[in-house]
């Protein structure tokens, strides 16, 4: 027997549902029965004509069955019918928004929201897909709908959105289906995040950190589609200012850079570049992109023969924004800001000899304040990367400043560097050793 995780719509629609029994039990009325008899198991052309003629009445019957009948096989069947009619023509989702439902106080969303909690993948997947299509249709008529709702009763649409968003986040965290749960959630979000208030809900619910691990270079066709939809979600979120902080904590930018660096799929590159373009004017994103080496990647991408005009334009705008960021922000100011933050990373300036040659005299400002903080970090930091970069920077100072060794020795840095030479982190141990060697080598050279 086929399990619910393997059910297909076609298999479900082969069933014969005893509609007369439901009328006898007063779960559907005679009008509903008549509509179902005319529609059920009929050719697609006949069903299309019936929906054209009386679509709202059919939606009312379908929603009523889902709200009032609990038998699993029947619920699956009605969901399969609704899914089939919406797949054939997604514009039919607007039938669910008919004003008559509001006038008669019929909640077309609630049955689908309730069905999301069923421990049945077919029911969950179809309910999610149908809800997403209905909500997507509503966004085009949102102003009219909200206006009508405000005149009659408080709008419950926010509650519907929040329930669906919470469920989608739960699927990203712990999918109900091992292979289809996450792709379905991402696909739904790629549609729902077009609605501005959904973006805010998703960010507040910390959904971004669940999307971030999915931003990874992949090769097979299925994963390319998932990557595209994840990147699309990130692009939609990038319109919100509060997304910058969420992106930073989830390490979204470094992941996107890796994707752009390795992907040749135009639709993925386009959405990623448009995301960079959006973020280039928000917070310190442009500066971070520069540190991640994005300017060179953008220049390389501009050499490709892309067919998409939006992508070509986005690359031009992004290229200009990154160049502007480089001009505006002095490299030493960036360096100083990183040192003052107490968290060092291997950004390009640490290893750039041009940076050290051009800025070495600036280390003398405020009685070698920046150098003193680097040395202090050797005592107080517990982060091995920060410690490794600090050792490296002290080495660079010794190499490029005429009196570098003497100043470092006077500030008692040698002993602080030496204690990290036996650290279990190989990169830190290496940088500590190189720094000590530079101190000793400079001492021998000066004799």
GROMACS .gro file of N, CA, C and O in nm, residues 121 124-125 128-129 132 164-194 198 202 207-216 218 222-237 267-268 271:
model
  276
  121UNK      N    1   0.208   1.397   0.507
  121UNK     CA    2   0.284   1.484   0.417
  121UNK      C    3   0.202   1.532   0.299
  121UNK      O    4   0.208   1.650   0.261
  124UNK      N    5  -0.016   1.811   0.420
  124UNK     CA    6   0.064   1.929   0.452
  124UNK      C    7   0.114   2.000   0.327
  124UNK      O    8   0.103   2.122   0.314
  125UNK      N    9   0.169   1.923   0.234
  125UNK     CA   10   0.227   1.982   0.113
  125UNK      C   11   0.121   2.053   0.030
  125UNK      O   12   0.143   2.167  -0.015
  128UNK      N   13  -0.011   2.372   0.204
  128UNK     CA   14   0.089   2.479   0.195
  128UNK      C   15   0.088   2.541   0.056
  128UNK      O   16   0.086   2.663   0.040
  129UNK      N   17   0.088   2.457  -0.046
  129UNK     CA   18   0.091   2.507  -0.184
  129UNK      C   19  -0.033   2.590  -0.216
  129UNK      O   20  -0.024   2.699  -0.274
  132UNK      N   21  -0.033   2.923  -0.027
  132UNK     CA   22   0.063   3.016  -0.087
  132UNK      C   23   0.005   3.081  -0.212
  132UNK      O   24   0.019   3.201  -0.233
  164UNK      N   25   0.138   3.066   0.880
  164UNK     CA   26   0.204   2.998   0.769
  164UNK      C   27   0.356   3.018   0.777
  164UNK      O   28   0.432   2.923   0.756
  165UNK      N   29   0.399   3.139   0.807
  165UNK     CA   30   0.544   3.167   0.818
  165UNK      C   31   0.605   3.082   0.929
  165UNK      O   32   0.712   3.022   0.911
  166UNK      N   33   0.537   3.074   1.042
  166UNK     CA   34   0.589   2.992   1.154
  166UNK      C   35   0.600   2.845   1.113
  166UNK      O   36   0.696   2.778   1.148
  167UNK      N   37   0.501   2.797   1.038
  167UNK     CA   38   0.505   2.657   0.995
  167UNK      C   39   0.619   2.634   0.895
  167UNK      O   40   0.690   2.534   0.903
  168UNK      N   41   0.639   2.729   0.804
  168UNK     CA   42   0.748   2.716   0.707
  168UNK      C   43   0.885   2.716   0.777
  168UNK      O   44   0.975   2.640   0.740
  169UNK      N   45   0.899   2.800   0.877
  169UNK     CA   46   1.024   2.804   0.955
  169UNK      C   47   1.045   2.670   1.026
  169UNK      O   48   1.157   2.618   1.032
  170UNK      N   49   0.937   2.612   1.076
  170UNK     CA   50   0.948   2.481   1.143
  170UNK      C   51   0.993   2.374   1.043
  170UNK      O   52   1.064   2.281   1.080
  171UNK      N   53   0.953   2.389   0.917
  171UNK     CA   54   0.996   2.293   0.813
  171UNK      C   55   1.144   2.309   0.781
  171UNK      O   56   1.214   2.211   0.755
  172UNK      N   57   1.192   2.433   0.782
  172UNK     CA   58   1.336   2.456   0.759
  172UNK      C   59   1.417   2.398   0.874
  172UNK      O   60   1.526   2.345   0.855
  173UNK      N   61   1.360   2.407   0.994
  173UNK     CA   62   1.432   2.358   1.113
  173UNK      C   63   1.424   2.206   1.125
  173UNK      O   64   1.523   2.140   1.156
  174UNK      N   65   1.305   2.151   1.102
  174UNK     CA   66   1.285   2.006   1.117
  174UNK      C   67   1.181   1.960   1.015
  174UNK      O   68   1.062   1.951   1.045
  175UNK      N   69   1.224   1.931   0.891
  175UNK     CA   70   1.129   1.902   0.783
  175UNK      C   71   1.046   1.777   0.806
  175UNK      O   72   1.096   1.677   0.857
  176UNK      N   73   0.918   1.785   0.766
  176UNK     CA   74   0.827   1.671   0.781
  176UNK      C   75   0.856   1.563   0.678
  176UNK      O   76   0.817   1.448   0.696
  177UNK      N   77   0.921   1.601   0.567
  177UNK     CA   78   0.961   1.504   0.465
  177UNK      C   79   1.111   1.518   0.443
  177UNK      O   80   1.162   1.629   0.427
  178UNK      N   81   1.184   1.406   0.442
  178UNK     CA   82   1.330   1.414   0.439
  178UNK      C   83   1.391   1.483   0.317
  178UNK      O   84   1.496   1.545   0.327
  179UNK      N   85   1.326   1.471   0.202
  179UNK     CA   86   1.384   1.532   0.082
  179UNK      C   87   1.300   1.645   0.024
  179UNK      O   88   1.353   1.732  -0.046
  180UNK      N   89   1.171   1.648   0.055
  180UNK     CA   90   1.084   1.749  -0.006
  180UNK      C   91   1.041   1.860   0.089
  180UNK      O   92   0.989   1.963   0.046
  181UNK      N   93   1.063   1.841   0.219
  181UNK     CA   94   1.019   1.940   0.317
  181UNK      C   95   1.085   2.076   0.299
  181UNK      O   96   1.018   2.179   0.290
  182UNK      N   97   1.218   2.076   0.293
  182UNK     CA   98   1.292   2.203   0.281
  182UNK      C   99   1.268   2.270   0.146
  182UNK      O  100   1.237   2.389   0.141
  183UNK      N  101   1.281   2.198   0.032
  183UNK     CA  102   1.253   2.263  -0.096
  183UNK      C  103   1.113   2.323  -0.105
  183UNK      O  104   1.094   2.431  -0.162
  184UNK      N  105   1.012   2.254  -0.047
  184UNK     CA  106   0.877   2.307  -0.049
  184UNK      C  107   0.867   2.436   0.032
  184UNK      O  108   0.807   2.534  -0.012
  185UNK      N  109   0.931   2.438   0.150
  185UNK     CA  110   0.927   2.556   0.235
  185UNK      C  111   0.995   2.674   0.165
  185UNK      O  112   0.944   2.787   0.166
  186UNK      N  113   1.109   2.649   0.104
  186UNK     CA  114   1.184   2.755   0.035
  186UNK      C  115   1.104   2.808  -0.084
  186UNK      O  116   1.096   2.929  -0.107
  187UNK      N  117   1.042   2.717  -0.159
  187UNK     CA  118   0.963   2.757  -0.275
  187UNK      C  119   0.845   2.845  -0.233
  187UNK      O  120   0.815   2.947  -0.298
  188UNK      N  121   0.780   2.808  -0.124
  188UNK     CA  122   0.669   2.888  -0.073
  188UNK      C  123   0.717   3.025  -0.027
  188UNK      O  124   0.655   3.128  -0.057
  189UNK      N  125   0.829   3.028   0.043
  189UNK     CA  126   0.884   3.156   0.091
  189UNK      C  127   0.925   3.247  -0.024
  189UNK      O  128   0.911   3.369  -0.016
  190UNK      N  129   0.975   3.188  -0.133
  190UNK     CA  130   1.016   3.268  -0.249
  190UNK      C  131   0.897   3.344  -0.307
  190UNK      O  132   0.914   3.448  -0.372
  191UNK      N  133   0.777   3.294  -0.284
  191UNK     CA  134   0.655   3.364  -0.326
  191UNK      C  135   0.606   3.459  -0.217
  191UNK      O  136   0.578   3.576  -0.243
  192UNK      N  137   0.600   3.410  -0.093
  192UNK     CA  138   0.542   3.489   0.016
  192UNK      C  139   0.625   3.611   0.053
  192UNK      O  140   0.571   3.714   0.096
  193UNK      N  141   0.758   3.601   0.038
  193UNK     CA  142   0.845   3.713   0.078
  193UNK      C  143   0.834   3.833  -0.016
  193UNK      O  144   0.895   3.936   0.008
  194UNK      N  145   0.753   3.819  -0.120
  194UNK     CA  146   0.723   3.936  -0.204
  194UNK      C  147   0.633   4.034  -0.128
  194UNK      O  148   0.620   4.149  -0.166
  198UNK      N  149   0.552   4.010   0.534
  198UNK     CA  150   0.604   3.873   0.555
  198UNK      C  151   0.756   3.879   0.577
  198UNK      O  152   0.811   3.804   0.657
  202UNK      N  153   0.941   3.722   0.900
  202UNK     CA  154   1.043   3.618   0.881
  202UNK      C  155   1.173   3.657   0.950
  202UNK      O  156   1.236   3.574   1.018
  207UNK      N  157   1.429   3.356   1.085
  207UNK     CA  158   1.429   3.258   0.978
  207UNK      C  159   1.554   3.264   0.891
  207UNK      O  160   1.593   3.165   0.829
  208UNK      N  161   1.618   3.382   0.888
  208UNK     CA  162   1.735   3.402   0.801
  208UNK      C  163   1.845   3.301   0.831
  208UNK      O  164   1.909   3.248   0.739
  209UNK      N  165   1.868   3.273   0.959
  209UNK     CA  166   1.978   3.182   0.994
  209UNK      C  167   1.950   3.039   0.949
  209UNK      O  168   2.043   2.958   0.940
  210UNK      N  169   1.823   3.006   0.920
  210UNK     CA  170   1.789   2.873   0.870
  210UNK      C  171   1.805   2.866   0.718
  210UNK      O  172   1.829   2.759   0.662
  211UNK      N  173   1.791   2.980   0.651
  211UNK     CA  174   1.813   2.985   0.506
  211UNK      C  175   1.962   2.983   0.472
  211UNK      O  176   2.003   2.924   0.372
  212UNK      N  177   2.041   3.052   0.557
  212UNK     CA  178   2.183   3.073   0.525
  212UNK      C  179   2.259   2.945   0.489
  212UNK      O  180   2.333   2.944   0.391
  213UNK      N  181   2.245   2.835   0.565
  213UNK     CA  182   2.322   2.714   0.530
  213UNK      C  183   2.288   2.656   0.393
  213UNK      O  184   2.365   2.576   0.339
  214UNK      N  185   2.175   2.697   0.337
  214UNK     CA  186   2.135   2.647   0.206
  214UNK      C  187   2.201   2.724   0.092
  214UNK      O  188   2.192   2.685  -0.025
  215UNK      N  189   2.266   2.837   0.127
  215UNK     CA  190   2.337   2.917   0.025
  215UNK      C  191   2.475   2.856   0.007
  215UNK      O  192   2.572   2.895   0.072
  216UNK      N  193   2.482   2.758  -0.080
  216UNK     CA  194   2.608   2.688  -0.099
  216UNK      C  195   2.620   2.641  -0.243
  216UNK      O  196   2.521   2.600  -0.303
  218UNK      N  197   2.633   2.435  -0.552
  218UNK     CA  198   2.594   2.297  -0.579
  218UNK      C  199   2.590   2.274  -0.730
  218UNK      O  200   2.590   2.369  -0.808
  222UNK      N  201   1.851   1.963  -0.941
  222UNK     CA  202   1.756   1.987  -0.832
  222UNK      C  203   1.812   2.089  -0.733
  222UNK      O  204   1.743   2.180  -0.690
  223UNK      N  205   1.939   2.074  -0.700
  223UNK     CA  206   1.997   2.166  -0.602
  223UNK      C  207   2.016   2.305  -0.660
  223UNK      O  208   2.012   2.404  -0.587
  224UNK      N  209   2.033   2.315  -0.792
  224UNK     CA  210   2.042   2.448  -0.855
  224UNK      C  211   1.909   2.522  -0.839
  224UNK      O  212   1.907   2.641  -0.809
  225UNK      N  213   1.798   2.451  -0.857
  225UNK     CA  214   1.667   2.515  -0.839
  225UNK      C  215   1.649   2.559  -0.695
  225UNK      O  216   1.599   2.669  -0.669
  226UNK      N  217   1.688   2.474  -0.601
  226UNK     CA  218   1.678   2.512  -0.459
  226UNK      C  219   1.766   2.632  -0.429
  226UNK      O  220   1.723   2.727  -0.362
  227UNK      N  221   1.889   2.631  -0.481
  227UNK     CA  222   1.981   2.744  -0.460
  227UNK      C  223   1.923   2.872  -0.518
  227UNK      O  224   1.930   2.979  -0.455
  228UNK      N  225   1.863   2.863  -0.636
  228UNK     CA  226   1.802   2.980  -0.698
  228UNK      C  227   1.691   3.037  -0.609
  228UNK      O  228   1.684   3.159  -0.586
  229UNK      N  229   1.605   2.949  -0.558
  229UNK     CA  230   1.492   2.997  -0.476
  229UNK      C  231   1.539   3.050  -0.341
  229UNK      O  232   1.481   3.147  -0.289
  230UNK      N  233   1.643   2.990  -0.285
  230UNK     CA  234   1.700   3.043  -0.160
  230UNK      C  235   1.758   3.182  -0.184
  230UNK      O  236   1.735   3.276  -0.106
  231UNK      N  237   1.831   3.197  -0.294
  231UNK     CA  238   1.891   3.326  -0.327
  231UNK      C  239   1.782   3.430  -0.354
  231UNK      O  240   1.796   3.547  -0.317
  232UNK      N  241   1.673   3.386  -0.416
  232UNK     CA  242   1.560   3.475  -0.440
  232UNK      C  243   1.501   3.524  -0.307
  232UNK      O  244   1.468   3.642  -0.292
  233UNK      N  245   1.491   3.434  -0.210
  233UNK     CA  246   1.443   3.472  -0.076
  233UNK      C  247   1.534   3.578  -0.014
  233UNK      O  248   1.487   3.678   0.043
  234UNK      N  249   1.665   3.556  -0.026
  234UNK     CA  250   1.762   3.651   0.031
  234UNK      C  251   1.749   3.787  -0.038
  234UNK      O  252   1.755   3.892   0.027
  235UNK      N  253   1.731   3.785  -0.170
  235UNK     CA  254   1.714   3.911  -0.243
  235UNK      C  255   1.590   3.986  -0.194
  235UNK      O  256   1.594   4.106  -0.169
  236UNK      N  257   1.479   3.914  -0.177
  236UNK     CA  258   1.356   3.978  -0.130
  236UNK      C  259   1.374   4.035   0.011
  236UNK      O  260   1.325   4.143   0.043
  237UNK      N  261   1.447   3.963   0.096
  237UNK     CA  262   1.474   4.013   0.231
  237UNK      C  263   1.566   4.134   0.230
  237UNK      O  264   1.560   4.219   0.319
  267UNK      N  265   2.049   3.268  -1.387
  267UNK     CA  266   1.942   3.315  -1.297
  267UNK      C  267   1.990   3.324  -1.153
  267UNK      O  268   1.948   3.412  -1.077
  268UNK      N  269   2.082   3.235  -1.113
  268UNK     CA  270   2.137   3.240  -0.977
  268UNK      C  271   2.227   3.362  -0.962
  268UNK      O  272   2.217   3.437  -0.864
  271UNK      N  273   2.022   3.702  -0.945
  271UNK     CA  274   1.955   3.733  -0.817
  271UNK      C  275   2.059   3.765  -0.709
  271UNK      O  276   2.037   3.854  -0.627
   0.00000   0.00000   0.00000
